[in-house]
Amino acid sequence: MTSLLPGSSTALTGSGDRHDARHRRPLVLVAALGGIGAALAPLLVCLGVGVVGWFLSDAGTHGTPRGGLRVGALGWLMAHGSGVHVDGVAVTVMPLGITALVAWTIWRLGHRVGDSVSGHGPDADRIADGERDWTVLVATTVFTVGYLVVTILTLRMAGGADVGLAGGRVVLWAIALCLTAGFAGIATGSGRAAIWAAYLPAAARAAGALALRIVGGYLILSTAVFLVALAVDFDTAVNVMSRLHTDAGDATTYTALCLTLVPNAALFAGSYLLGPGFVVGTGTLVSPSLVSIGPLPMFPLFAALPGNGPTPAWTPYLLALPLLLAAFVAARRQRRNPTLRWDEGALRGCAGGVLAGVLLGLLTAIAGGAVGPGRMRDFGPETFDVLVHAITAFGIGGLLGGLAMTWWQRRASREASLDSEA
């Protein structure tokens, strides 16, 4: 199966036995250890941060190290959608910073598992002849089981009646992460993803790659907008910290908590740029055309919110940013992968933009949740409206970018032809 891997050292050197053993390690054992390691790696980071946070709080004079470990475990479980209940108040917002770390770890270890078991199953020629290949499916299943073992043990050790964890949601999130990031990593590392992609039309592959780049670029843009908004009113954030009467240790721990929520804030900013905006409590709205908010808890990141009341005349023009970004990314992508056909350029750009809108809508759906009692149970972007606006803006932007670059490449091709004839 090492023949599936580009630039395989086996194919180049001919020392097949030595290199083949590296890619034919015991599938069940390697996949199980990969799943366990993918769960343990970020969990240990969270446990370490929890202990450090306990020590920084009054030099550890309150509570015990076990309490710090439990807080770290709860943070890891919240990243899997567990939520917590504090004095009967539900907090269901997922710290997407930790969730992103978990997903990246699953992908990376899944990739290593895929590389280690790539020698199992039929080779590329036999797969092309129609022979069934169960390597990725079996490895992903065992990987998921290993991940679930750690997840369930963590639930048993960190759970309790005082926190009210949603164990079912944690298990479902663990399975979803393994079946997406884990499956993708194993398929890529084993070389199967390249084989499967070869059966797709070129336009479909180009649209998928474009969609990922649009989403990535838009998240960078949204994060930048959030950070600029926070910097503009940074004095308010500092004032919130001072009113909480935090010392250096507490401020450090609180800052680390805020950092885990920056991806959430970026998605909130993204929904703002698209137009629908988001709510920070029942009956509120933050959008480029209207800002209506009430009293808010003292939390530093809320300093990035615009002022209550009428919005400046320039804020509605921010709605052009998603469309312009999609057009720029589509044009740049097609510059590297050119086409002279109008229909293909339009299809790549439009399909990639629409798919990017769907992906952003899915991410937006998990950005919000309950953050307190009463009206603070409603906190987050307007998911369906964001989905519709994202599909429209990214689809039109991708279409315009694809057509513009197709025109440019056709023009350059005609000029090159005239120059060669001359």
C-alpha angles and dihedrals in degrees: 000000000000085000086075091064117086112244093008112190088217092062093044101047101026092225091128100160096056096045096037091061089059090058098040102061117147103292100208094045095046094045093047092049089046092054093047091047092048089056097041099048098065091032091059089049090053092046090051092049090049092054092046090050091051091051094047090054102087091328090292095299091133123061127350136277087256088063090053090050090051092051090052091049091049090053090053091048092048088056085061093053100263098133121196138236116226111191089336094311116122120228109186103160111123116227094233092191089069091039090055090050090050093049092048091050091049091051095047096048090041088055091052091048090051092051092049094052098035091108092065121093129018122331126244095274094051091047089052088052089059102262112152118246118202097172098104094040094051094043092049092049093051090043089054092049091053091049092049092053091061091042094053093045090052091050091052094048100041100033128093144143091272094064103032099212119198097231094178092058091048091054092047092049091048091052092046093051092049093047092051112029094022095047092046092050094048093045092049096044093048093050094241093113090062091051093048092046090055089066092057122089114261091242091055092051091048092049092050093050090047092051092055091049093049092051092046093048092047092051089052090050092047092049090051091050091050093048092048091050090049092048092050091059098027091132089067091054091050090048090053090053091050093049089053087060093226122170123216094277095047091045091053092050092046091050090052089053090051091051091058088059098049092096088054090051090048091055089048089053089047092055088048092054091050092056109246093084124188142271128244095192138346112307095016133111136188112193138135091262101039137022117189116161135152134204113326135198116261102267122144096225090061086073087080091065116107120246120277116261136032116004125233117268093248099056096082088061088066087078088077093063097079092049093046092048092051091049092049094048092046092050093047092047092050090048088064093042103034130196132180095201117101094209094050094048091049093046094049094050099042097042092045091050094048092049090049089053091053092049092049090049090054091050091048091053091066098042098084140046141131118326101172147342128307116002092000088076086083108064127142147052124318094256102195094044090048090051093053094045093045093051090049098045097041093041094052092041093050091047093051093045093049093048093045093052091044089055091049093049093047089050092049090048092053092048091049090051093051091048092051092049091049 
